[in-house]
Coordinates of C-alpha atoms in Angstrom, one line a residue:
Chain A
X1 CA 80.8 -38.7 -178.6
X2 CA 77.8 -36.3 -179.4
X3 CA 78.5 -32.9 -180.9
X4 CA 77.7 -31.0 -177.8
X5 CA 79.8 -32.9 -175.8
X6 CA 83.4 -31.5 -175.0
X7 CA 86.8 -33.1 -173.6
X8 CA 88.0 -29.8 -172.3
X9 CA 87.0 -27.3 -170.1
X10 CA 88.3 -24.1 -169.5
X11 CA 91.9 -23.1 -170.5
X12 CA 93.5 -26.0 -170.0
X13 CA 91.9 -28.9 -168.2
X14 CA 90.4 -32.3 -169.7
X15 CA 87.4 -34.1 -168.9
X16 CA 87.8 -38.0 -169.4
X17 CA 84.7 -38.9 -170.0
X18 CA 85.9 -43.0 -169.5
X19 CA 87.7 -41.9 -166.9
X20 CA 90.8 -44.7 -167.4
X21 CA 91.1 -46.9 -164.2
X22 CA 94.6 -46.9 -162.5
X23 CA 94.9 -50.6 -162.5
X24 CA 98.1 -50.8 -160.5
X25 CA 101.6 -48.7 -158.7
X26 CA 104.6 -50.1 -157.6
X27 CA 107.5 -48.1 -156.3
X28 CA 111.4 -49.0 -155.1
X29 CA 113.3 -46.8 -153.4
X30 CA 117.0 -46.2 -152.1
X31 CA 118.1 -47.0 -148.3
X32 CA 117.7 -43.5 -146.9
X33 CA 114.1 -43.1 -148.0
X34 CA 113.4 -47.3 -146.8
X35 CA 114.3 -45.0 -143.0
X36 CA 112.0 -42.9 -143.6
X37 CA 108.3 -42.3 -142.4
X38 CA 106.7 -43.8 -145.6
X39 CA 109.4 -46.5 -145.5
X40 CA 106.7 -49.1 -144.8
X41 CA 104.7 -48.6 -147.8
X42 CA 106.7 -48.8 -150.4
X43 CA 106.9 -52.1 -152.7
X44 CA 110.9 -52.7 -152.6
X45 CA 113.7 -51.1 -150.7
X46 CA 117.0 -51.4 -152.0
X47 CA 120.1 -51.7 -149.8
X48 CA 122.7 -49.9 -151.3
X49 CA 122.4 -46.6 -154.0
X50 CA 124.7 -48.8 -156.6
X51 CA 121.9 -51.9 -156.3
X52 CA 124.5 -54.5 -157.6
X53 CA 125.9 -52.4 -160.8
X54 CA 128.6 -50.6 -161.3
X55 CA 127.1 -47.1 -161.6
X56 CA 124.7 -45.0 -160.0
X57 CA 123.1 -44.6 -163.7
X58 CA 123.0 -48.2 -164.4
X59 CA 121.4 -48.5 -160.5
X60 CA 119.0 -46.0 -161.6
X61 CA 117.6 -47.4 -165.0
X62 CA 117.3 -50.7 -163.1
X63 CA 115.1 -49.0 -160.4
X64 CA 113.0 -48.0 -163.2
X65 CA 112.8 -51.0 -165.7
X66 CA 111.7 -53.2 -162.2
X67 CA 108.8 -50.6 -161.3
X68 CA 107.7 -50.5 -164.1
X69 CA 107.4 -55.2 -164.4
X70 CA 106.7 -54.5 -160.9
X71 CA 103.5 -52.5 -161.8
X72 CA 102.5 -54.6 -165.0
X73 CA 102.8 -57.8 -162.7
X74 CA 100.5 -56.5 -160.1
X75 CA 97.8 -55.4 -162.8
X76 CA 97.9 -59.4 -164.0
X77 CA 98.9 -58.1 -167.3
X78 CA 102.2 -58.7 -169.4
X79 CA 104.8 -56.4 -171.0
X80 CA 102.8 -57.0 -174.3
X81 CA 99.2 -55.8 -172.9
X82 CA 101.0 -52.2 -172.8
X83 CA 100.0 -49.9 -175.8
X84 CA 103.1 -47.6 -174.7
X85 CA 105.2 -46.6 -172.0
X86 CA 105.7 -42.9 -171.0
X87 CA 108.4 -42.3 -168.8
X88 CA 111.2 -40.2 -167.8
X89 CA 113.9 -39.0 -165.7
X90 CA 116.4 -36.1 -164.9
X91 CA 119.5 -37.0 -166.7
X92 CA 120.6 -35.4 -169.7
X93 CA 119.2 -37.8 -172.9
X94 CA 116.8 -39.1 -170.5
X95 CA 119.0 -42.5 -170.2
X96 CA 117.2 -43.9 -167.7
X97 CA 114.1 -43.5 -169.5
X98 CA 115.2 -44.8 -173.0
X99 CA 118.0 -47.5 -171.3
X100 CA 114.8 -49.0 -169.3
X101 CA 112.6 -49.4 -172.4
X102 CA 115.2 -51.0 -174.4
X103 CA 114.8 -53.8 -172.1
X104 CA 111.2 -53.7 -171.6
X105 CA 109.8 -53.8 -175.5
X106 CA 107.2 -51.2 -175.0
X107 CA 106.3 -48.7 -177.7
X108 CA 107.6 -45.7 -176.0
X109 CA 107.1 -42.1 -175.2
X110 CA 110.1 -40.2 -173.2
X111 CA 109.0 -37.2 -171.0
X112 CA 111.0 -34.5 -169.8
X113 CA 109.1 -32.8 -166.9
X114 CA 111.7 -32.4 -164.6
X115 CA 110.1 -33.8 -161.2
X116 CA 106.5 -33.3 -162.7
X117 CA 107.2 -36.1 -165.1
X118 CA 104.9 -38.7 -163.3
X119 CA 101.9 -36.7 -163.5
X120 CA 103.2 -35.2 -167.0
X121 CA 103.1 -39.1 -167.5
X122 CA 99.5 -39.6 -165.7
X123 CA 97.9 -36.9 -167.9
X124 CA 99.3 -37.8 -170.8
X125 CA 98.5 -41.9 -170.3
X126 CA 94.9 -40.8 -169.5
X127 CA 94.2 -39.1 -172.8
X128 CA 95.7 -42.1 -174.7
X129 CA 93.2 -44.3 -172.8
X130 CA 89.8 -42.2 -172.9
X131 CA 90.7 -41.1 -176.4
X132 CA 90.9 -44.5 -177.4
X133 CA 94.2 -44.9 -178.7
X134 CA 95.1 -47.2 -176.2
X135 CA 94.1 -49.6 -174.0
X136 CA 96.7 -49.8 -171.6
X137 CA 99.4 -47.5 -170.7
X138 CA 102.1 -47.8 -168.6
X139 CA 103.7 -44.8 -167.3
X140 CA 106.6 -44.2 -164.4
X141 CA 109.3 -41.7 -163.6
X142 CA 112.4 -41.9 -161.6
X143 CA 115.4 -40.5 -160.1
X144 CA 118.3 -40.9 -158.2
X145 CA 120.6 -39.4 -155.6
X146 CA 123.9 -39.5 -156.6
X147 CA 123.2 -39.5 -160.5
X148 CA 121.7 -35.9 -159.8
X149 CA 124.5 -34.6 -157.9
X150 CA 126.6 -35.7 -160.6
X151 CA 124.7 -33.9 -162.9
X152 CA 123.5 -30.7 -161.5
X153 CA 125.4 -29.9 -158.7
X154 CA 128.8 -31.4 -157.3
X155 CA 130.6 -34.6 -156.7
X156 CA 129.5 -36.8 -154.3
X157 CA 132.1 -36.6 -151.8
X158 CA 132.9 -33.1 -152.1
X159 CA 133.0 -30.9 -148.4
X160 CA 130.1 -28.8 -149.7
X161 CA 127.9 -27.3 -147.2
X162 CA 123.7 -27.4 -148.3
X163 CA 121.3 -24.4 -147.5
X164 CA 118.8 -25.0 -145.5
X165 CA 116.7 -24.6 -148.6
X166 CA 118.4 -27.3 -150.8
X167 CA 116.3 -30.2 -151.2
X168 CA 117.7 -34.2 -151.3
X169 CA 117.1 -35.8 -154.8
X170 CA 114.9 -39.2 -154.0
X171 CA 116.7 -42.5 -155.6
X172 CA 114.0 -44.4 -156.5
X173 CA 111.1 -45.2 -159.0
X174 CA 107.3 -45.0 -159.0
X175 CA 105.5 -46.4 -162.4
X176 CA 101.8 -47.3 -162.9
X177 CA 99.4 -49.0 -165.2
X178 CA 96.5 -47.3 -166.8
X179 CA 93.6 -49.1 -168.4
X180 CA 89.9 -48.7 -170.0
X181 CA 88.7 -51.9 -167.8
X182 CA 89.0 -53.0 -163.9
X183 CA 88.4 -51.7 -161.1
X184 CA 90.1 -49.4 -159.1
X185 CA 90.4 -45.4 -158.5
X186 CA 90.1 -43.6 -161.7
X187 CA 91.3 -40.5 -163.6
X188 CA 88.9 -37.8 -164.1
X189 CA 90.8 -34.8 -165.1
X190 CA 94.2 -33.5 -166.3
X191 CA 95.7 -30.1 -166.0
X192 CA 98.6 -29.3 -168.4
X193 CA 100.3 -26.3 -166.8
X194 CA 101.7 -23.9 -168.3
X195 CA 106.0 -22.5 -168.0
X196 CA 105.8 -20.0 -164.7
X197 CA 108.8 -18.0 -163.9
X198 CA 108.9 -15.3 -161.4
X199 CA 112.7 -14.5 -161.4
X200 CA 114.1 -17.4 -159.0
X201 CA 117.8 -17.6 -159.5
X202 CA 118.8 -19.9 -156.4
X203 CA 119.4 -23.7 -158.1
X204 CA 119.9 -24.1 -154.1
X205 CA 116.0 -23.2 -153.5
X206 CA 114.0 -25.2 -156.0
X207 CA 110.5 -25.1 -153.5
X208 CA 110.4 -21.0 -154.2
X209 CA 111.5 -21.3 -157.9
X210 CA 108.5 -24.1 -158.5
X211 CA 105.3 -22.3 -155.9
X212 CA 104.2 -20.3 -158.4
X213 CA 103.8 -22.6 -161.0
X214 CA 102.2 -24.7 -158.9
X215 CA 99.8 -22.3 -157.5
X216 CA 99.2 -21.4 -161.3
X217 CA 98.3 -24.8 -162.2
X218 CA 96.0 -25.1 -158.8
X219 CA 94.5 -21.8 -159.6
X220 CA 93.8 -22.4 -163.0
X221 CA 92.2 -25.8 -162.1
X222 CA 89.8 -24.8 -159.6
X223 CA 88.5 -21.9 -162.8
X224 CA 88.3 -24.5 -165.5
X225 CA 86.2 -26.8 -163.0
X226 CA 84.5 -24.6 -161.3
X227 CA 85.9 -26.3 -158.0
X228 CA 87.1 -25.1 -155.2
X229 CA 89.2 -26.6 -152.6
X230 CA 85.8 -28.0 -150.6
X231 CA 85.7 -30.5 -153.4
X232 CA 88.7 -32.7 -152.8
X233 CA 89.3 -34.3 -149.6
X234 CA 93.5 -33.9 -150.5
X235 CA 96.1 -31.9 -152.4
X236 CA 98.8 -33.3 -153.0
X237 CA 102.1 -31.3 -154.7
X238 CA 105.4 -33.5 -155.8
X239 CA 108.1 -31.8 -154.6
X240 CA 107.9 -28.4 -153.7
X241 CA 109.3 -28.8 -149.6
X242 CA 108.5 -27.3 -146.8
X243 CA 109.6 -23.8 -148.4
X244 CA 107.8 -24.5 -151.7
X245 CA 104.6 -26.0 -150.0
X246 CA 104.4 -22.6 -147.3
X247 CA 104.5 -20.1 -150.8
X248 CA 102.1 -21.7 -152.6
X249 CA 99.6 -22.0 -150.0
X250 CA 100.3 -18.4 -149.5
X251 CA 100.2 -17.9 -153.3
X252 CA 97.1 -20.0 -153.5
X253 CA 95.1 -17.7 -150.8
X254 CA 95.9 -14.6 -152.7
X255 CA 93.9 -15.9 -155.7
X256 CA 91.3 -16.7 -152.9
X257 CA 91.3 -20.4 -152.7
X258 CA 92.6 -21.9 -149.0
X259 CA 93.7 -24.9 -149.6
X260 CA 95.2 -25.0 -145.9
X261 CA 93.3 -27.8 -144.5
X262 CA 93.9 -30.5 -147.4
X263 CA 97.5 -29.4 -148.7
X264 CA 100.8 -31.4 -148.3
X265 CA 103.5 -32.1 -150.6
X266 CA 105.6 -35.7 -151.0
X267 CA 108.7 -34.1 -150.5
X268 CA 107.9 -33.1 -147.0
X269 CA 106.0 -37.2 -146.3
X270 CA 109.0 -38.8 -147.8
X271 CA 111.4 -38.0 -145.2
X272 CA 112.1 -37.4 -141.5
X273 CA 113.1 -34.0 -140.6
X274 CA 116.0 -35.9 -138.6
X275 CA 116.9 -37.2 -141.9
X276 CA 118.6 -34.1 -142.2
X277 CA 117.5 -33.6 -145.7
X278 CA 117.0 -29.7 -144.9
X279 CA 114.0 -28.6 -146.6
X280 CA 112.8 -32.3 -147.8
X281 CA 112.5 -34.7 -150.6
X282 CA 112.7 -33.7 -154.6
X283 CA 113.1 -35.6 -158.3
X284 CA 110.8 -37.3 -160.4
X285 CA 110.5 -40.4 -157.5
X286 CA 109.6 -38.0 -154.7
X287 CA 105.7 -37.9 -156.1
X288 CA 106.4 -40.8 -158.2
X289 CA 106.8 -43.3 -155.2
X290 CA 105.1 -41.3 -152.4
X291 CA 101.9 -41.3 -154.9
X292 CA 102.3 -44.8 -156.0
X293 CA 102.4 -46.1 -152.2
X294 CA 100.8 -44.2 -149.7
X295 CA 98.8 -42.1 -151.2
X296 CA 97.5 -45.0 -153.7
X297 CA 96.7 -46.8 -150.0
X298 CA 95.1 -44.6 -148.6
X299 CA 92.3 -43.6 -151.7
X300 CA 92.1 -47.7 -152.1
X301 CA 91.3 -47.0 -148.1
X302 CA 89.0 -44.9 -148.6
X303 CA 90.6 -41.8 -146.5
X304 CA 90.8 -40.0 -149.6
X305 CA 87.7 -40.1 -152.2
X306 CA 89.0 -37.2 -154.1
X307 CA 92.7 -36.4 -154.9
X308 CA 94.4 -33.1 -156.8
X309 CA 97.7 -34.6 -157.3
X310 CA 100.7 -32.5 -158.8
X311 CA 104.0 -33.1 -160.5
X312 CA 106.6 -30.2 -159.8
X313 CA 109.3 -29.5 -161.7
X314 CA 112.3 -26.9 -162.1
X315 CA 113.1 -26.7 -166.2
X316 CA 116.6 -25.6 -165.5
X317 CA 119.7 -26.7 -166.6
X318 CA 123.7 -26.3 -165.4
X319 CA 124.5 -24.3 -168.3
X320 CA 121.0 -21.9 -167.8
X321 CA 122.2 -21.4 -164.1
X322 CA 125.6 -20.5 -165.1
X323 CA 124.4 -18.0 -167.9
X324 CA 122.7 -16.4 -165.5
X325 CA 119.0 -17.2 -165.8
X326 CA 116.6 -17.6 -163.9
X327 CA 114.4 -21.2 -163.0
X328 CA 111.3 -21.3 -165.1
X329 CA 109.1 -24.1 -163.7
X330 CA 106.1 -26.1 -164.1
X331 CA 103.4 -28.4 -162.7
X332 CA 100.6 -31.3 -164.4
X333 CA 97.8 -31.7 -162.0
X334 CA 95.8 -34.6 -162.1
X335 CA 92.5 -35.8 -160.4
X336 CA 91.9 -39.1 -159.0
X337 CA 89.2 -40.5 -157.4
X338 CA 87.9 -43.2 -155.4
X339 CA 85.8 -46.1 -157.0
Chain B
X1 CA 91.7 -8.4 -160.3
X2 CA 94.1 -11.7 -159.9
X3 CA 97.2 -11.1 -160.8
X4 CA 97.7 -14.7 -162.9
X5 CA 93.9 -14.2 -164.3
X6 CA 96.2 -11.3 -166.2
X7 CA 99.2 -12.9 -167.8
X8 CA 96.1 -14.8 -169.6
X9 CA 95.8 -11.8 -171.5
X10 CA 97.9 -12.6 -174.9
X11 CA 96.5 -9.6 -176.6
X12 CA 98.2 -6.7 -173.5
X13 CA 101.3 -7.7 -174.3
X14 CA 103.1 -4.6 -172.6
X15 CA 100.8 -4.9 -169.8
X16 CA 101.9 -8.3 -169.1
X17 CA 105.3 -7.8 -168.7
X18 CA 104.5 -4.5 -166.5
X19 CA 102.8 -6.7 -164.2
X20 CA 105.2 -9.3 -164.7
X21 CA 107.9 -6.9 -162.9
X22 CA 105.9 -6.6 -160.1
X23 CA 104.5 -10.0 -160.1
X24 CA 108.6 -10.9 -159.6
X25 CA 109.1 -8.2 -157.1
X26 CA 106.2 -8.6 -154.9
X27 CA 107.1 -12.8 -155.0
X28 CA 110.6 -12.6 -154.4
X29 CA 109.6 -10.3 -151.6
X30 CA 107.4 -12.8 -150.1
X31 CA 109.9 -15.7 -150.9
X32 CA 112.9 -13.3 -148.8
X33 CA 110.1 -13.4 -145.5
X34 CA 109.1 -16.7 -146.1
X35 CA 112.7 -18.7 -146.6
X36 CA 114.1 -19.8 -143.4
X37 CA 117.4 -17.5 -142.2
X38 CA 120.8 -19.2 -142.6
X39 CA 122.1 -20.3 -139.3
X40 CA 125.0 -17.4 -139.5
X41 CA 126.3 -17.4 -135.8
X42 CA 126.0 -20.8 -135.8
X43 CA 128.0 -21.3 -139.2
X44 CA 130.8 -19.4 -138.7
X45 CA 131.6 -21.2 -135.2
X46 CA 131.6 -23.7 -137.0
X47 CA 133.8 -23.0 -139.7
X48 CA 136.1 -20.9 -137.4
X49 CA 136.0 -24.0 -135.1
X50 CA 136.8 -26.6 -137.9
X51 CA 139.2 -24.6 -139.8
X52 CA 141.1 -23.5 -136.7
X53 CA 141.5 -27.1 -135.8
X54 CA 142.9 -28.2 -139.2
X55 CA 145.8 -25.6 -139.0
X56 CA 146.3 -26.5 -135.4
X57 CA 146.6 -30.0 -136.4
X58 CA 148.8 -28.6 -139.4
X59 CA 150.9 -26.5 -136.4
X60 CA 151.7 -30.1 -134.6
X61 CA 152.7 -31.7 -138.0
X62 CA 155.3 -29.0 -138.5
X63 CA 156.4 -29.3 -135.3
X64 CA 157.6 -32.5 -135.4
X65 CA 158.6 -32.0 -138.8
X66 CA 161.1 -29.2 -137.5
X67 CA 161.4 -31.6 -134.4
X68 CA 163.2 -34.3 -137.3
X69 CA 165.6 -31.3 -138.1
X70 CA 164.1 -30.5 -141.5
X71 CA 164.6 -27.0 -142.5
X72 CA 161.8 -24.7 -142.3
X73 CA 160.8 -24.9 -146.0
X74 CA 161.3 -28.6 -146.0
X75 CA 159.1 -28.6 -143.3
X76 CA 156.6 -26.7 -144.7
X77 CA 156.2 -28.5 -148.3
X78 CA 156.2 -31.9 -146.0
X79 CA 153.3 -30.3 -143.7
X80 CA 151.2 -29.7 -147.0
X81 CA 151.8 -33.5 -148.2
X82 CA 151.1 -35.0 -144.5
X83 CA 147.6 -33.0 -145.1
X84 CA 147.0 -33.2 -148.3
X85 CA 147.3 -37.2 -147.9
X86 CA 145.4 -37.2 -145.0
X87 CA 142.3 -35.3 -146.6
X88 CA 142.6 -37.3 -149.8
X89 CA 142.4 -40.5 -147.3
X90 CA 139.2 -39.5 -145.5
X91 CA 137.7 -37.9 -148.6
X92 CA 138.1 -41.5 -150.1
X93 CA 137.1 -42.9 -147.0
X94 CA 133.6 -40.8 -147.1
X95 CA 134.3 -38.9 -144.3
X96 CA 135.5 -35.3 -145.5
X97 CA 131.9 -34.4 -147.0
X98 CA 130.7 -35.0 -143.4
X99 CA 133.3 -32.7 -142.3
X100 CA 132.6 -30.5 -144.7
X101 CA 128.3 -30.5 -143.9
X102 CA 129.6 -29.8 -140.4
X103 CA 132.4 -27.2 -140.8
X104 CA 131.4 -25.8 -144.3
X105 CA 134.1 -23.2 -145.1
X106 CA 136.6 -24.2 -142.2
X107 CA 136.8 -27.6 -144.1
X108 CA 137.0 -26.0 -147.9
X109 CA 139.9 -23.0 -147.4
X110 CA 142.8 -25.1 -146.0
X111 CA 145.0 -27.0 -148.0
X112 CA 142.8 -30.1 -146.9
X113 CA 139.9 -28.6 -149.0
X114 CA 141.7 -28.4 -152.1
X115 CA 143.2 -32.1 -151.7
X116 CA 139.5 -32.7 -150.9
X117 CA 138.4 -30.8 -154.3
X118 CA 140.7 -33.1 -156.6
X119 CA 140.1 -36.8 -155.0
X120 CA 136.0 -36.3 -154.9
X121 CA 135.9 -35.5 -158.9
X122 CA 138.7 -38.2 -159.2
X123 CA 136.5 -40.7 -157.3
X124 CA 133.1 -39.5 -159.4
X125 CA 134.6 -40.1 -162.7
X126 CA 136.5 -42.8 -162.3
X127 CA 133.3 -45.0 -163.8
X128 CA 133.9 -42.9 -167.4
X129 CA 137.3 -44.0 -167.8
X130 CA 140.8 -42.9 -166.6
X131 CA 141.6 -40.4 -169.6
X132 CA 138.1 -38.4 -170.3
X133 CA 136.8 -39.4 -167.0
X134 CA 139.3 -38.9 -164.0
X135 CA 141.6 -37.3 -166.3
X136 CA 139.4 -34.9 -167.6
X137 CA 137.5 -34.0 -164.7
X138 CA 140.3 -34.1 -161.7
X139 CA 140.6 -30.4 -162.1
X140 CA 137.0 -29.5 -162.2
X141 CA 136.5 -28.0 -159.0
X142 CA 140.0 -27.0 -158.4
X143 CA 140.8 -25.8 -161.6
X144 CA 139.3 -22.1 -160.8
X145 CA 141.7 -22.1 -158.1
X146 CA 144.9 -23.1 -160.3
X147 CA 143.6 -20.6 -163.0
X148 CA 142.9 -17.0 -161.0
X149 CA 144.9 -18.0 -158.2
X150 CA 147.9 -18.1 -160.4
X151 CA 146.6 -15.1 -162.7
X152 CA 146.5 -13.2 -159.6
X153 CA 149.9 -14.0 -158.5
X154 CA 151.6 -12.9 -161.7
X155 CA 149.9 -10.0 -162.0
X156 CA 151.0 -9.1 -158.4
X157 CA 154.2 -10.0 -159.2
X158 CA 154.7 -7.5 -161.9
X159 CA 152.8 -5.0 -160.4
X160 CA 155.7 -5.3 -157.7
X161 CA 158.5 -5.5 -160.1
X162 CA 157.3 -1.8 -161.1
X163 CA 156.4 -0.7 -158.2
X164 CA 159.4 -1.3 -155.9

């Protein structure tokens, strides 16, 4: 690399200048997702939420340890090929992270991004690849229904009635292979966002608390490129609902950027509004699989030659709701592009 | 000027959080129009419906209690064990949550809600044991209850020791 030449541009984007191929995405998901519109796409559907184990956690970690085989497999590569692993997920000590690795024997980086930590993962992967400390990464996120609720809200089977503006935690798993050879769509640029909190207290209404970080992160992309929406043929949040996505178009606008015609969110493909879901999909597996399956088709289609893809996510926690605060969240944009 | 282009601005650090404020106000003013209105009509039919056929339900029991030729506090305590059974049953049976989605507070005030509170923790935890898992945790949503309803009642109580 010359002197003059630079990685970064602007505040805070990075220019690959390899950009590292995405050599394969798998994606599983849980039963109630398999019914829904994208239910086609994905890899693997499980039938039940416990997937054979005795615990929702131990279902989850599974879920994660098979996308990620399930990616390295479909890249013709082995467990060994992988430089590291990035990967996350929403419970505490990130144990379906750490549990999955321990089985798969890949040097590994944990990532706590909330429901951004795919693309967290993406950008993060892609500098390891064009920066030359690796030449394969593998990278994968995922969540699950019930081992949310346990977590951050209430017991499963408790009469609780959801507002409309709750959003239903996607059990599943998206993971992906990066690499500086093959063919395939590639990463050209990362955008690391930044913590954006505008006073959201409602844990029951993540899509407002996350709109202006992702508008932020949009915003800020769009100066550091010098792009403007006219330049990608999709963009694509993770899971910001039909709430979420309606502010930070809104949001978006204001900063004068319409990304009207181009804009959708996973949460809102993932399921059917007779799903009952109320404002759509959320967790790390919303974009995770929803990216990793038909979004992934449809570049390798051609449909979309240029993609702004964003991970969402809310950086709260039980004990920060209950003291009172309010949900500081962020988003990782990523651009990916036809070859 | 763009309102995010200024929280860039490390240096104006009490500019920032001026416009911070207002950033927050104006948002959470557009997040108010923009949020979709709760269903309020629609939820308290609901609940009124639900709840109403609970303590009907409730009214039969003791009936027939009363019918067996209990007395009228026998009858009562064996009312609130007929329900309380019956909600533990369909709460482990996956059914009381769907009540619940339906009815929302009609399903959570009765004595059914509170069986309902104890069994779903009881059924969560069980997978971390029986001592710091179910044993632990079978109080968690019902313990406020327990705590301030009890708190409440004693402080009542003396208040109406002094007062009458």
């Amino acid at each position: 690399m010359g002197p003059g030449q630079t990685k970064r541009t602007g505040m805070q984007t990075v220019v690959f200048t390899n950009p590292p191929v995405i050599n394969a995405m798998a994606s599983i998901v849980g039963p109630k997702e398999g019914q829904g519109p994208l239910g086609k796409t994905f890899d693997k559907v499980i039938d039940d939420n416990l997937y054979g184990e005795k615990s929702w956690e131990k279902a989850e970690r599974k879920l994660l340890k098979e996308a990620v085989e399930m990616a390295i497999k479909k890249a013709n590569l082995t467990a060994k090929d992988m430089d590291y692993l990035l990967a996350g997920d929403l419970l505490n000590q990130l144990i379906s992270a750490n549990f999955a690795a321990r089985d798969l024997g890949i040097p590994l980086i944990g990532l706590y991004g909330a429901c951004s930590t795919m693309f967290e993962g993406m950008a993060l992967g892609a500098m390891l690849v064009d920066g030359g400390y690796a030449n394969h990464v593998a990278f994968g996120a995922s969540s699950h229904h019930d081992t949310a609720e346990r977590q951050y809200r209430f017991p499963t089977e408790l009469g609780v009635q959801r507002p409309l503006s709750a959003q239903w935690t996607v059990t599943g798993a998206g993971a992906a292979v990066l690499g500086n050879t093959g063919a395939g769509p590639v990463v050209t640029h990362a955008t690391i966002g930044k913590v954006i909190d505008l006073g959201i207290k409602d844990a029951g209404d993540m899509g407002s608390a996350m709109a202006p970080a992702a508008a932020d992160t949009i915003c800020q992309h769009f100066k550091d490129t010098g792009r403007t929406p006219e330049d990608y043929d999709l963009i694509i949040t993770g899971d910001l609902a039909s709430i979420g996505k309606a502010l930070t178009q809104q949001l978006v606008s204001q900063n004068g950027y319409d990304i009207s015609k181009i804009y959708t969110d996973c949460g809102i493909l993932i399921f059917d509004p007779a799903q009952d879901t109320h404002a759509g999909g959320s967790g790390c597996a919303c974009s995770a699989t929803v990216f990793s399956s038909y979004i992934m088709d449809e570049i390798k289609a051609g449909k979309f030659k240029r993609v702004l893809a964003l991970g969402t996510g809310a950086l709260l926690s039980p004990t920060s709701i209950l003291q009172g605060e309010s949900i500081p969240c962020i988003a990782h944009g990523a651009v990916i592009e036809a070859r | 000027m763009s309102l995010f282009l200024v929280s860039h601005y490390y240096g104006e650090v009490s500019l920032v959080s001026e416009e911070q404020g207002y950033k927050e106000k104006a948002y959470q003013k557009l997040v108010t129009q923009t949020k979709p209105k709760p269903p309020i009509v629609r939820n308290v039919v609901a609940a009124f419906t639900v709840g109403g056929i609970i303590c009907t339900i409730g009214q039969a029991i003791l009936n027939i209690y009363l019918g067996f030729g209990l007395t009228i506090a026998g009858a009562a305590t064996a009312t609130s064990a007929t329900l309380v059974f019956v909600a533990a049953i369909l709460t482990g049976l996956g059914v009381y949550d769907e009540i619940g989605r339906f009815g929302g507070a009609g399903s959570i005030v009765p004595i059914t809600g509170f069986a309902n509170s104890m069994v779903a923790p009881a059924m969560e935890f069980k997978r971390e044991g029986l001592v710091l898992g179910v044993g632990a945790k079978l109080f968690s949503i019902a313990g406020p209850v327990l705590v301030w309803g009890i708190t409440t009642a004693w402080i009542i109580g003396l208040l109406a020791y002094f007062i009458m």
